[in-house]
XYZ file of C-alpha atoms in Angstrom:
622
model
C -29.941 -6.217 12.078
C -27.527 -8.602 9.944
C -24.916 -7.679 13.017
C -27.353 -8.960 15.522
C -28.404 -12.026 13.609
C -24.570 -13.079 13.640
C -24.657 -12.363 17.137
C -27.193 -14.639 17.741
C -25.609 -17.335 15.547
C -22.620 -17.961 17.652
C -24.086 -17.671 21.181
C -26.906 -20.195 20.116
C -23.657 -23.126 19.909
C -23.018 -22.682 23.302
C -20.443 -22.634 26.292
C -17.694 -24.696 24.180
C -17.007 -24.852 20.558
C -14.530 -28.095 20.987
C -12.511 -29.360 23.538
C -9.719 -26.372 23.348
C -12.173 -23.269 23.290
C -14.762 -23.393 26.521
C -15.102 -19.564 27.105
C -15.334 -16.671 24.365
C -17.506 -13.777 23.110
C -18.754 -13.515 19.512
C -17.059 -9.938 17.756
C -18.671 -7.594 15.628
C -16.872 -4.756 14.006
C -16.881 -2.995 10.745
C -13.657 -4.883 8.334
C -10.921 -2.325 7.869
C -9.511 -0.687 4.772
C -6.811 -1.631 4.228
C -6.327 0.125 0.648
C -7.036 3.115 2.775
C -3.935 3.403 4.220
C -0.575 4.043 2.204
C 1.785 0.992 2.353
C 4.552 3.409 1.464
C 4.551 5.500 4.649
C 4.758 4.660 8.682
C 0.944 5.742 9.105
C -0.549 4.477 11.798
C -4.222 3.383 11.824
C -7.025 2.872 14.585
C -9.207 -0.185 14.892
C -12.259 0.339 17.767
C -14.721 -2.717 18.865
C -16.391 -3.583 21.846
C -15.647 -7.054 23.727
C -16.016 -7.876 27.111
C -17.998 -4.951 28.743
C -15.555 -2.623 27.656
C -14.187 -0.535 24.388
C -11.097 -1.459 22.614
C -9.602 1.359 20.585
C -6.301 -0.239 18.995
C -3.408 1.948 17.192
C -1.842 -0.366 14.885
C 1.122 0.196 12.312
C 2.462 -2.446 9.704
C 5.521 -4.574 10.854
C 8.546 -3.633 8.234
C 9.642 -5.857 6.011
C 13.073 -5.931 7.444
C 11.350 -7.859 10.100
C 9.415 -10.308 8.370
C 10.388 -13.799 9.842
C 11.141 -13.879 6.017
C 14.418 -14.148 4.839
C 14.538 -11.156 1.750
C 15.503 -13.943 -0.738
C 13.127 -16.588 0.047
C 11.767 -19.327 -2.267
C 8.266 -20.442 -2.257
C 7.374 -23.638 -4.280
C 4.400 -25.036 -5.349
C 2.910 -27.152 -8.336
C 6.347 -27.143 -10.100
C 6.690 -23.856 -9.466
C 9.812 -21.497 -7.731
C 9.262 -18.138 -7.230
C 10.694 -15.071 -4.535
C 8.558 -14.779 -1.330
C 6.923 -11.407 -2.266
C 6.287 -9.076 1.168
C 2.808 -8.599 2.171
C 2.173 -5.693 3.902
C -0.735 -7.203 6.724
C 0.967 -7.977 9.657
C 0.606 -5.019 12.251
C 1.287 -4.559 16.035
C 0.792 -1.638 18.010
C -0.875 -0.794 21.617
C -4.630 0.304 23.533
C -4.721 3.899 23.406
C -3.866 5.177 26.597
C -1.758 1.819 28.105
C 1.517 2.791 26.786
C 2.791 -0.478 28.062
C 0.189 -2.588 26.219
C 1.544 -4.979 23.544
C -0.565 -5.523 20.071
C 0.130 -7.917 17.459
C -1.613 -9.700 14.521
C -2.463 -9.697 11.091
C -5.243 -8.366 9.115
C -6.621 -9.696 6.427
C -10.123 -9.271 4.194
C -10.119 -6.119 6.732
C -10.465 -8.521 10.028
C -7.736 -8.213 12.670
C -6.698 -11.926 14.221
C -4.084 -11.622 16.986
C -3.330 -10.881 20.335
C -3.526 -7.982 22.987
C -1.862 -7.647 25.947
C -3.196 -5.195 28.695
C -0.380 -3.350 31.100
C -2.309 -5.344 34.251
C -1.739 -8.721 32.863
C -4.814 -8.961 30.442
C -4.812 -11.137 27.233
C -7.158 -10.961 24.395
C -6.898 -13.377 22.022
C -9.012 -12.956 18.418
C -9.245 -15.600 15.845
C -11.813 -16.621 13.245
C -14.276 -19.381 14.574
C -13.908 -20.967 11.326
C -11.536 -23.257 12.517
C -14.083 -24.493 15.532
C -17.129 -24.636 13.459
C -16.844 -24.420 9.543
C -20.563 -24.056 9.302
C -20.104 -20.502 10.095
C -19.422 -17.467 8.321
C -15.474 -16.724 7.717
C -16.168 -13.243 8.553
C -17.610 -14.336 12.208
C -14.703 -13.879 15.052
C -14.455 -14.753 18.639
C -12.735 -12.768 21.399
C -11.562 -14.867 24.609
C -10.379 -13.576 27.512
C -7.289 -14.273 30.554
C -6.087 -12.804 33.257
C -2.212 -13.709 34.054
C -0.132 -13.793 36.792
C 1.886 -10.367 36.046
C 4.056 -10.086 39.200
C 5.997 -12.890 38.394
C 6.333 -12.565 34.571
C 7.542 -9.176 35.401
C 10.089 -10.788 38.441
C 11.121 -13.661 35.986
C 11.766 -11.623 32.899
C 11.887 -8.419 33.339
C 9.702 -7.343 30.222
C 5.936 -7.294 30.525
C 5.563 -7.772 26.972
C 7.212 -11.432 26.925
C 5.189 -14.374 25.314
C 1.879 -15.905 27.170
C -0.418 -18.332 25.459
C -3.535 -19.400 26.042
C -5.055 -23.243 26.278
C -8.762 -23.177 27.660
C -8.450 -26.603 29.663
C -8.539 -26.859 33.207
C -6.147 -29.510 33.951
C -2.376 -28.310 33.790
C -0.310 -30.008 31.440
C -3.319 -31.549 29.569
C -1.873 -35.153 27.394
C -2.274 -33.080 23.956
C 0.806 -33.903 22.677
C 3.481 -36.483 23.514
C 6.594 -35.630 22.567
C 9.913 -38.162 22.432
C 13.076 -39.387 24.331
C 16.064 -39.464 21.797
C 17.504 -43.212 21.443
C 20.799 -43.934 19.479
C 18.508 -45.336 16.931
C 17.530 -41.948 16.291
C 13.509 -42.325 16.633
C 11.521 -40.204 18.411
C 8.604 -42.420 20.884
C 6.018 -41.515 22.673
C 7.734 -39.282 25.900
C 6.863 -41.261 29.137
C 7.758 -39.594 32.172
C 9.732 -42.516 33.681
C 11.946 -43.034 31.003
C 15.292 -45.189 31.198
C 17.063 -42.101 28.853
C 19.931 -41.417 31.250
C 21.769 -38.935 29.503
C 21.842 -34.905 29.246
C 20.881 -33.427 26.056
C 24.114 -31.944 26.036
C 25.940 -35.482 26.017
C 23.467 -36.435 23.311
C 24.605 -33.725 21.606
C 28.207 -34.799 21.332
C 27.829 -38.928 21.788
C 25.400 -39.209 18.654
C 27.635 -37.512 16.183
C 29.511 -40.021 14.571
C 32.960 -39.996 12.974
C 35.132 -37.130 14.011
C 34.325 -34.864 16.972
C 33.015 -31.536 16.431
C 35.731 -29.974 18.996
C 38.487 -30.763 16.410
C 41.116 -27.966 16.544
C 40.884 -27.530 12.833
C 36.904 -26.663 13.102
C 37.583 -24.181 16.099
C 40.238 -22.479 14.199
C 40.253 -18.644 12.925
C 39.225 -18.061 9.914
C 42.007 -16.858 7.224
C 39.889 -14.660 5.331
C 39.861 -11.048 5.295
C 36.251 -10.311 4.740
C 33.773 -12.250 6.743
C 30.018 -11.922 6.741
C 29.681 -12.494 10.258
C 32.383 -11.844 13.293
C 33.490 -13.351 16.477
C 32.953 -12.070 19.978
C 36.018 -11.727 22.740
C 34.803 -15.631 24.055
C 35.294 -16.866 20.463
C 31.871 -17.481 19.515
C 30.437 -16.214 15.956
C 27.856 -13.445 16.255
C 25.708 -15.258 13.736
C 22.447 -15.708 15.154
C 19.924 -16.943 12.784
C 18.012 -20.002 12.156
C 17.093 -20.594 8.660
C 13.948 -22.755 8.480
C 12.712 -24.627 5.274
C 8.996 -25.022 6.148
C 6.971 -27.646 4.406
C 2.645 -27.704 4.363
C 1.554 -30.989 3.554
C -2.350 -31.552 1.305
C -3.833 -31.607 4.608
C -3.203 -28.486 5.685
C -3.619 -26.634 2.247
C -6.702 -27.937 1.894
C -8.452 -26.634 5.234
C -7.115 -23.359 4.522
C -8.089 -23.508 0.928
C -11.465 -24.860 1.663
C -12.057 -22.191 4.870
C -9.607 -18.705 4.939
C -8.341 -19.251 1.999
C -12.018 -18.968 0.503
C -11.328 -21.761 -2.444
C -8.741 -19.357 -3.909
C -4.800 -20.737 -4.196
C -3.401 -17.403 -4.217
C -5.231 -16.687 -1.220
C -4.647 -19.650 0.118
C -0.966 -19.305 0.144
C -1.115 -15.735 1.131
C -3.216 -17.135 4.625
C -0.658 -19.636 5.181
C 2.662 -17.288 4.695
C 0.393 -14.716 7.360
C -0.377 -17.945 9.903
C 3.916 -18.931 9.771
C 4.490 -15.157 10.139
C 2.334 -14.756 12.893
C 3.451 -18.136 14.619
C 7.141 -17.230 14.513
C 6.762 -13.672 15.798
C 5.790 -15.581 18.503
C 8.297 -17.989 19.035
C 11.036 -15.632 18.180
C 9.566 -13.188 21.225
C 10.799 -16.375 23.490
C 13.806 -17.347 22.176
C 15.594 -13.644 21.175
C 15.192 -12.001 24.285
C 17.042 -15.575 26.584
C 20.813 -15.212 27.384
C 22.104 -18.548 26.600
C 25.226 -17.955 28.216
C 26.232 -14.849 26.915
C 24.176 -15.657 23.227
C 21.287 -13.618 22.939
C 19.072 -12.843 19.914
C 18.511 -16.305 18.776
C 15.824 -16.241 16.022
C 14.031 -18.464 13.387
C 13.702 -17.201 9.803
C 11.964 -18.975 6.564
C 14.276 -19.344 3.754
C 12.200 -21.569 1.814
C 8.339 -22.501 1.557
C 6.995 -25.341 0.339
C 3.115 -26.448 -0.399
C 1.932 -29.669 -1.324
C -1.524 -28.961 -2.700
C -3.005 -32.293 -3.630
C -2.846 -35.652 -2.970
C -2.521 -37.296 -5.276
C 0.696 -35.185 -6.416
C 3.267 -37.835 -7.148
C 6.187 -35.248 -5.833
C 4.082 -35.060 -2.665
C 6.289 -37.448 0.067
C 3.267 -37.285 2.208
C 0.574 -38.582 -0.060
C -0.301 -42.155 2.494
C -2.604 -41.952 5.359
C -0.906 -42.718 8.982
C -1.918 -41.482 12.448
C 1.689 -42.134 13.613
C 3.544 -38.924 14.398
C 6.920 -40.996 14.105
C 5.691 -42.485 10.396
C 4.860 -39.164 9.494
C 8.616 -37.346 10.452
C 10.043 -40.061 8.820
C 8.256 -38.997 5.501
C 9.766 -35.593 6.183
C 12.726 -36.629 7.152
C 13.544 -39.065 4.158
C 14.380 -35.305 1.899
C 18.044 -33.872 2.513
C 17.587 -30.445 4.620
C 21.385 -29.799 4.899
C 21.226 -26.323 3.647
C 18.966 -25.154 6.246
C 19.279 -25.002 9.698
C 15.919 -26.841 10.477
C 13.152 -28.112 8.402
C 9.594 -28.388 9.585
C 6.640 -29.827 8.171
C 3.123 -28.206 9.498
C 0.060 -30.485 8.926
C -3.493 -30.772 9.827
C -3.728 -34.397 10.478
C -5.048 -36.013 14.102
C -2.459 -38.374 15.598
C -2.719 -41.064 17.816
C -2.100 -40.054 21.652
C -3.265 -36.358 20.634
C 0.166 -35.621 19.511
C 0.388 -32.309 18.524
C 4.251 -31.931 17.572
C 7.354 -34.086 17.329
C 11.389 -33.120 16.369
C 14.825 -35.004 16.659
C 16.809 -33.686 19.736
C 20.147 -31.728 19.138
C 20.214 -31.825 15.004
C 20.140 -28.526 14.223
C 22.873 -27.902 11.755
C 23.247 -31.561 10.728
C 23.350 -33.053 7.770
C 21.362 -35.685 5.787
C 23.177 -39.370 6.740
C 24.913 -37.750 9.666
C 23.417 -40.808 11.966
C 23.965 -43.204 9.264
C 21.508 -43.782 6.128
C 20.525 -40.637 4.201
C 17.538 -39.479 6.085
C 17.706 -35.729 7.744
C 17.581 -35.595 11.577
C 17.422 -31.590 11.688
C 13.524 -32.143 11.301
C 10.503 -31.323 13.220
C 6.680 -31.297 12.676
C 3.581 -29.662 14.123
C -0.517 -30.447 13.283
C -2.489 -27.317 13.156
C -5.121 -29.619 14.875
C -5.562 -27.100 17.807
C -6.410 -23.716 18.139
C -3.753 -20.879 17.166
C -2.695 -20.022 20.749
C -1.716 -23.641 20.972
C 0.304 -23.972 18.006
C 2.888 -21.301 19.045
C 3.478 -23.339 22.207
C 3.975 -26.357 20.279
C 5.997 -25.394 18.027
C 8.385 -23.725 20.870
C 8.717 -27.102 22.805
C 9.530 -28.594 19.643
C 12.226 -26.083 18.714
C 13.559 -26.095 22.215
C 14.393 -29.780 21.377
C 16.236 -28.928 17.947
C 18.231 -26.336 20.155
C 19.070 -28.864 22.626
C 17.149 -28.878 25.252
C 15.464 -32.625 26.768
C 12.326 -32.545 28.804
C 12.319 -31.170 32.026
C 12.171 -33.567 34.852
C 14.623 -35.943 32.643
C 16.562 -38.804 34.820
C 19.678 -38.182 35.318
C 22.802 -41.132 35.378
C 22.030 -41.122 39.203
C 18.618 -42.177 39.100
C 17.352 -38.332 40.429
C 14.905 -36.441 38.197
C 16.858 -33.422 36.995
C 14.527 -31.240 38.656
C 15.238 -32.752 42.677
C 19.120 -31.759 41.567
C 18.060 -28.461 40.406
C 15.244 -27.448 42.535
C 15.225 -23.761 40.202
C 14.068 -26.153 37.680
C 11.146 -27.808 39.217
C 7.626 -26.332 38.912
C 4.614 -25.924 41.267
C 0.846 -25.948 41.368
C 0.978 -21.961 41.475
C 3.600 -21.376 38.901
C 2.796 -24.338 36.749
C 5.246 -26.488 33.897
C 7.492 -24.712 31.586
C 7.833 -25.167 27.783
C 9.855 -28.417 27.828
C 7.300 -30.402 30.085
C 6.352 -33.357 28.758
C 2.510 -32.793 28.209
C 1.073 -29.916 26.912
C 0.559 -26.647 29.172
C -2.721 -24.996 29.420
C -0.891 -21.561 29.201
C -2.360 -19.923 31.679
C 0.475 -20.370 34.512
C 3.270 -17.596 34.655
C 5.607 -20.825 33.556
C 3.686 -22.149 30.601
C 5.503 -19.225 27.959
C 8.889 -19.506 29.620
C 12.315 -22.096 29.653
C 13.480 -23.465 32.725
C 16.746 -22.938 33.739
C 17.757 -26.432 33.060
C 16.329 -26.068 29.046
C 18.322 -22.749 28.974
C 21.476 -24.363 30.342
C 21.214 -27.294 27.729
C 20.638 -25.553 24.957
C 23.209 -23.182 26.101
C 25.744 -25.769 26.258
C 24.694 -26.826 22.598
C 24.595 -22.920 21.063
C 28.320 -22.584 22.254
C 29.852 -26.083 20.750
C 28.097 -25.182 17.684
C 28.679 -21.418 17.327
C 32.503 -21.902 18.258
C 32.655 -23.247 14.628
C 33.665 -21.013 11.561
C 31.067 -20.867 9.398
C 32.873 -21.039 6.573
C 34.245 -24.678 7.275
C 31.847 -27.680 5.961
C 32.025 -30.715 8.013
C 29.608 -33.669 6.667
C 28.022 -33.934 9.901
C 27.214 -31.070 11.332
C 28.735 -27.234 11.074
C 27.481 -23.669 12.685
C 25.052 -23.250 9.780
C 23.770 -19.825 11.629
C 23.601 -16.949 9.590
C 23.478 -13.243 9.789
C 21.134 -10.643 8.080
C 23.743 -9.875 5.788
C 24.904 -13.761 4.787
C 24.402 -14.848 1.705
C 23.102 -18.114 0.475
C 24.247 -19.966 -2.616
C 21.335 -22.231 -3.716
C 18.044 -19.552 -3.814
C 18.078 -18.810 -6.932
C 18.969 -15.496 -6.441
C 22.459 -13.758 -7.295
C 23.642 -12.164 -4.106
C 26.863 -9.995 -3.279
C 29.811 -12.258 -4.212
C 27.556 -14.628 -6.708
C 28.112 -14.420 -10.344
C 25.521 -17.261 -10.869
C 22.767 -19.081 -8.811
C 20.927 -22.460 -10.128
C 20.128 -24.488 -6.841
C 21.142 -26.168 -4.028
C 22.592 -28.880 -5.457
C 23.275 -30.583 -9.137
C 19.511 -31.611 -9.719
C 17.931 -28.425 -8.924
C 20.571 -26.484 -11.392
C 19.456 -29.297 -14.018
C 15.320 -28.346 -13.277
C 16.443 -24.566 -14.323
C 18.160 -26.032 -17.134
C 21.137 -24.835 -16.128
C 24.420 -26.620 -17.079
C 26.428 -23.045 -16.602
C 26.757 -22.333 -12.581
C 28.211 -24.551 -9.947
C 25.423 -25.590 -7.354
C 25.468 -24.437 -3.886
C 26.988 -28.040 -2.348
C 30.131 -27.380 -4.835
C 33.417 -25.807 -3.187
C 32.964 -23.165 -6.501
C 29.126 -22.626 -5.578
C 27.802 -19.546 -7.473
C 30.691 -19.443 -10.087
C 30.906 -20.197 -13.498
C 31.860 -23.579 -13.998
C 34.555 -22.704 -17.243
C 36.097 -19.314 -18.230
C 34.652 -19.887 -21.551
C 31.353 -19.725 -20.715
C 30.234 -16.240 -21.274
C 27.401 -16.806 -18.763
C 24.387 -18.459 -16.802
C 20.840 -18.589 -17.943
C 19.938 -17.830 -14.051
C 21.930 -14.747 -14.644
C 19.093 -13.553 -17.101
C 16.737 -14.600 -20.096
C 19.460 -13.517 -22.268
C 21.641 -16.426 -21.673
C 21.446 -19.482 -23.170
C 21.525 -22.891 -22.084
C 25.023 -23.257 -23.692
C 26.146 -20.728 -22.058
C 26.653 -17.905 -24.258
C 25.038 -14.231 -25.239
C 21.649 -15.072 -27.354
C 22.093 -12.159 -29.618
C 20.417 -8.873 -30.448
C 17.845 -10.595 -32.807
C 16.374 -12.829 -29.856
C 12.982 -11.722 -28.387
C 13.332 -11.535 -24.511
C 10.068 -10.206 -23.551
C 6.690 -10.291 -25.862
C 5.056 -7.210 -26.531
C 1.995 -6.618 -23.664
C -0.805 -4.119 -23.346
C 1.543 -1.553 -22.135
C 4.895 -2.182 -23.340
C 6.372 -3.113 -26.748
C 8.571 -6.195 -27.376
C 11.646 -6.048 -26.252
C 14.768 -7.807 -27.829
C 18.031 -9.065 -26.224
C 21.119 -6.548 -26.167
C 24.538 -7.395 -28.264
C 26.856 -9.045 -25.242
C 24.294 -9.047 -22.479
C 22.351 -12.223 -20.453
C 19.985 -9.539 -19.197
C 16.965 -8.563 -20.871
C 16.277 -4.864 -21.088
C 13.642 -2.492 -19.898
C 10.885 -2.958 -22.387
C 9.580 0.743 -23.719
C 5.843 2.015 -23.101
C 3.132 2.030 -25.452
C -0.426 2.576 -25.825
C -0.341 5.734 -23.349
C -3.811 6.405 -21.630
C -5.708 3.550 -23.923
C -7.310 0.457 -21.608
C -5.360 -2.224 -20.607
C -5.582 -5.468 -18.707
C -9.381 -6.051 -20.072
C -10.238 -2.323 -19.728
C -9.307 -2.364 -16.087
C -6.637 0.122 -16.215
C -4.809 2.823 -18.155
C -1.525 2.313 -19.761
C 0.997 5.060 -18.273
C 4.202 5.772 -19.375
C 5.995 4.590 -15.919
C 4.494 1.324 -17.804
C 2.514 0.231 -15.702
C -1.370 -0.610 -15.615
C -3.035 0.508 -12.289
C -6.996 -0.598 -11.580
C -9.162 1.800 -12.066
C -10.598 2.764 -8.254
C -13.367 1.191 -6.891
C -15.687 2.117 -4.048
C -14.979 5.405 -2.268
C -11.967 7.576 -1.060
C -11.855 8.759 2.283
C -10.217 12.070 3.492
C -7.649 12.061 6.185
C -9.125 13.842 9.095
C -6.107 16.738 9.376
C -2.933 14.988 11.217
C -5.347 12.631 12.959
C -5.035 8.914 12.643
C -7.596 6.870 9.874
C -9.969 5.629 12.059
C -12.115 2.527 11.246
């Protein structure tokens, strides 16, 4: 009956629950387990509902965390605090049983699935919470909306039936819900118009804007004299380094819807739903971008290397505290922080702009540096408002990335006068096949061109990806360098001591002075993760047994305090590290009588609820 009710609840708001969502079907299933399922094994689970006249029976196994769009050491930072992005175990992707060329992907979280499924014949499923359209209702309430695409010429385009589509329930093609920018030597991003007097090639604004000495300098393209490297070159000369580190930023705004809706009023949960939404949106993005040959480059990917949430707004560290409606005002708060350590730096939002902008970034920066087009603001900056539903906001944030890559809009003027697209018909799109990413307006998604890069975009950015990977990593250059990395690369600044780091305080001078660190060169210095003096005997980042000054604290200091399982444990004679603190209290309650105190030292929950049985080499199914 309470299943029904719900039912009955979301039909009774009608055909359209806001301008982006016209057609859908309510969802009712029972929430999944997860606890059920081991996180230490490869098990596989099943998730079964009914949608659209028919029965969905979904296998589903977690995504590894060696393919989180997580970097291993990432930072998250919030309310003064730094801390490593722990791995959460909820993002899954799988298939339909029985369409072994079906595509699955998603997270799950409070035991409710919200992602996407792809059918073999060109389906798409998209399930999301309708919190988002109507907060009045239940968080536990999900819609299911339905599209059939164009597969024949995904599959003739691409070659892979599983390559990104998006959904955007309008009926107009290339719908004014966002309005992207032409790049001016002042270096601010307007309003795109489609007549615009921009002349040049994204690839000529690559090279023209950079000031000072030219990237294609002879002692920047040379060989590296080192006889370890992280990364390696190819036979054309171009570094095999193929990640994009991202520092993300989430301003009040958009910690306070999730807060106040999935985040059900609790931070930790909060932060949790917005680490899942960034996972979930990159996996998305990255599906576009890693499987393109720019010339020969393939497996270009974004990864998060540092998190940041602004919680309140009234926090005086917050740059993004005013009220604007401006897109441009609003990068310009973002881009007023220094972002040279990262590739790109993007701030997500959930604020309405003017001219239903829904995402704005500098052309070409990738890689720069902070004051590389005079002043000291960044220019490797971008920013997206979550004010649209989530199979927009993938499709945003593409076209916005496609311009940090290098790529202009398509159907740019060229220094003839043409459009680019009349020189390079291959380029132009139709009423059948629709705009691709880097079209001015938004796409509605549901056009076999919507989820893919023109030729022209690819050739731009290609042109871009092989000035900048040509570079040796290794060489710093203060306006831009090939600030790719590899899987394997470490990086000096994340407060975490990595092979070839003795020491690691922060980025730069300020952040080492935050940790109270006075030991370690900072990651901008040519000795970054070293001891600044051979007296010192160490750095307190190195472990709680180090002291500000420098040296050992001594066998009498206490390193850890004594807790319901373990005793207190005291620093070791010559040592910065603290060491393993010995059990106590064996079997007696701990943690407010929620657990027993075991000798591995730890203090598991008592269980609640049930425990299932594994039907016998059969698949949980829920």
């Amino acid at each position: 009956m309470k299943c029904f009710l719900i039912f009955i609840l979301v039909l009774s708001i009608g055909e359209s629950l806001n301008k982006f969502l016209k057609h859908y079907e309510p969802l009712n299933y029972q929430p999944t387990d997860l606890n059920r399922v081991s996180r230490s094994t490869d098990e596989k689970i099943r998730l079964n509902f009914h949608a659209y006249d028919r029965d969905f029976k979904l296998i589903l196994e977690r995504v590894h965390e060696k393919d989180s769009v997580f970097l291993k050491d990432a930072i998250m930072e919030y309310e003064n605090k730094t801390e490593k992005i722990e791995w959460e175990d909820n993002i899954f992707k799988g298939m339909i049983e029985g369409d072994d060329n079906s595509y699955v992907s998603g997270s799950i979280n409070h035991g409710i699935f919200e992602g996407v499924i792809e059918t073999s014949n060109g389906e798409e499923f998209w399930i999301e919470s309708s919190y988002p359209y109507n907060s009045t209702l239940s968080l536990r309430i999900h819609i299911i909306q339905r599209h059939l695409f164009i597969l024949s010429y995904i599959q003739q385009m691409i070659g892979n039936r599983f390559y990104d589509r998006r959904l955007h329930d309008n009926d107009r093609d290339g719908d004014q819900l966002y309005s992207p920018y032409k790049t001016e030597h002042s270096r601010q991003p307007e309003p795109h118009k489609r007549n615009t007097e921009n002349k040049r090639r994204p690839y000529l604004i690559c090279e023209d804007e950079l000031k000072g000495k030219g990237l294609h300098s002879q002692s920047l393209l040379k060989k590296p004299q080192h006889k370890r490297e992280t990364v390696s070159m190819d036979e054309n000369g171009i570094w095999r380094n193929r990640i994009c580190t991202l520092k993300i930023m989430i301003d009040h705004t958009l910690y306070e819807y999730v807060f106040n809706g999935a985040g059900r009023g609790d931070a930790s949960a909060t932060r949790s739903e917005l680490k899942t939404m960034m996972e979930n949106q990159l996996k998305l993005v990255n599906k576009i971008y890693e499987k393109i040959d720019f010339g020969g480059i393939t497996g270009i990917h974004f990864k998060i290397a540092g998190f940041r949430f602004y919680t309140k707004a009234n926090d005086i560290a917050n740059p993004f505290v005013k009220e604007t409606t401006i897109s441009q005002t609003f990068l310009d708060w973002h881009s007023a922080s220094d972002f040279s350590e990262y590739c790109l730096s993007y701030v997500f939002t959930y604020r309405d702009f003017d001219q239903d902008t829904l995402g704005l970034a500098f052309s070409c920066d990738a890689c720069t540096k902070a004051g590389a087009h005079n002043g000291r603001v960044s220019h490797n900056t971008g920013m997206v408002t979550f004010r649209s539903n989530e199979r927009q906001r993938h499709l945003t944030l593409a076209h916005e990335l496609g311009h940090s890559l290098g790529s202009d809009h398509d159907h740019q003027p060229l220094a003839s006068g043409k459009l680019e697209s009349e020189v390079y018909p291959e380029c132009d799109s139709d009423g059948k096949t629709g705009h691709y990413i880097m079209y001015p307006n938004a796409n509605d998604g549901k056009k076999a061109n919507h989820h893919l890069l023109s030729v022209c975009s690819i050739r731009n950015i290609t042109r871009n990806l092989k000035r900048l990977l040509a570079i040796d990593p290794k060489l710093k250059h203060p306006q831009q360098t090939n600030c790719f990395i590899s899987e394997s690369t470490p990086i000096c600044g994340n407060l975490i001591i990595e092979e070839g780091e003795v020491c690691d305080c922060g980025h730069n001078e300020q952040e080492c002075l935050d940790q109270r660190d006075q030991c370690c060169w900072h990651g901008d210095h040519n000795l970054k993760c070293q001891l600044k003096s051979t007296a010192y005997e160490c750095s307190p980042t190195q472990g709680s047994c180090c002291s500000e000054n420098c040296k050992f604290k001594g066998a009498s200091v206490i390193c850890a305090g004594e807790k319901d399982c373990t005793a207190t444990t005291y620093c070791l004679p010559g040592n910065y590290t603290c060491p393993a603190s010995k059990p106590i209290n064996n079997g007696l309650p701990c943690d407010d009588a929620t657990g027993n105190a075991l000798q591995q030292q730890t203090c598991p929950n008592f269980p609640i609820g049930i425990t299932l049985k594994k039907d016998d080499g059969d698949i949980p199914d829920y």
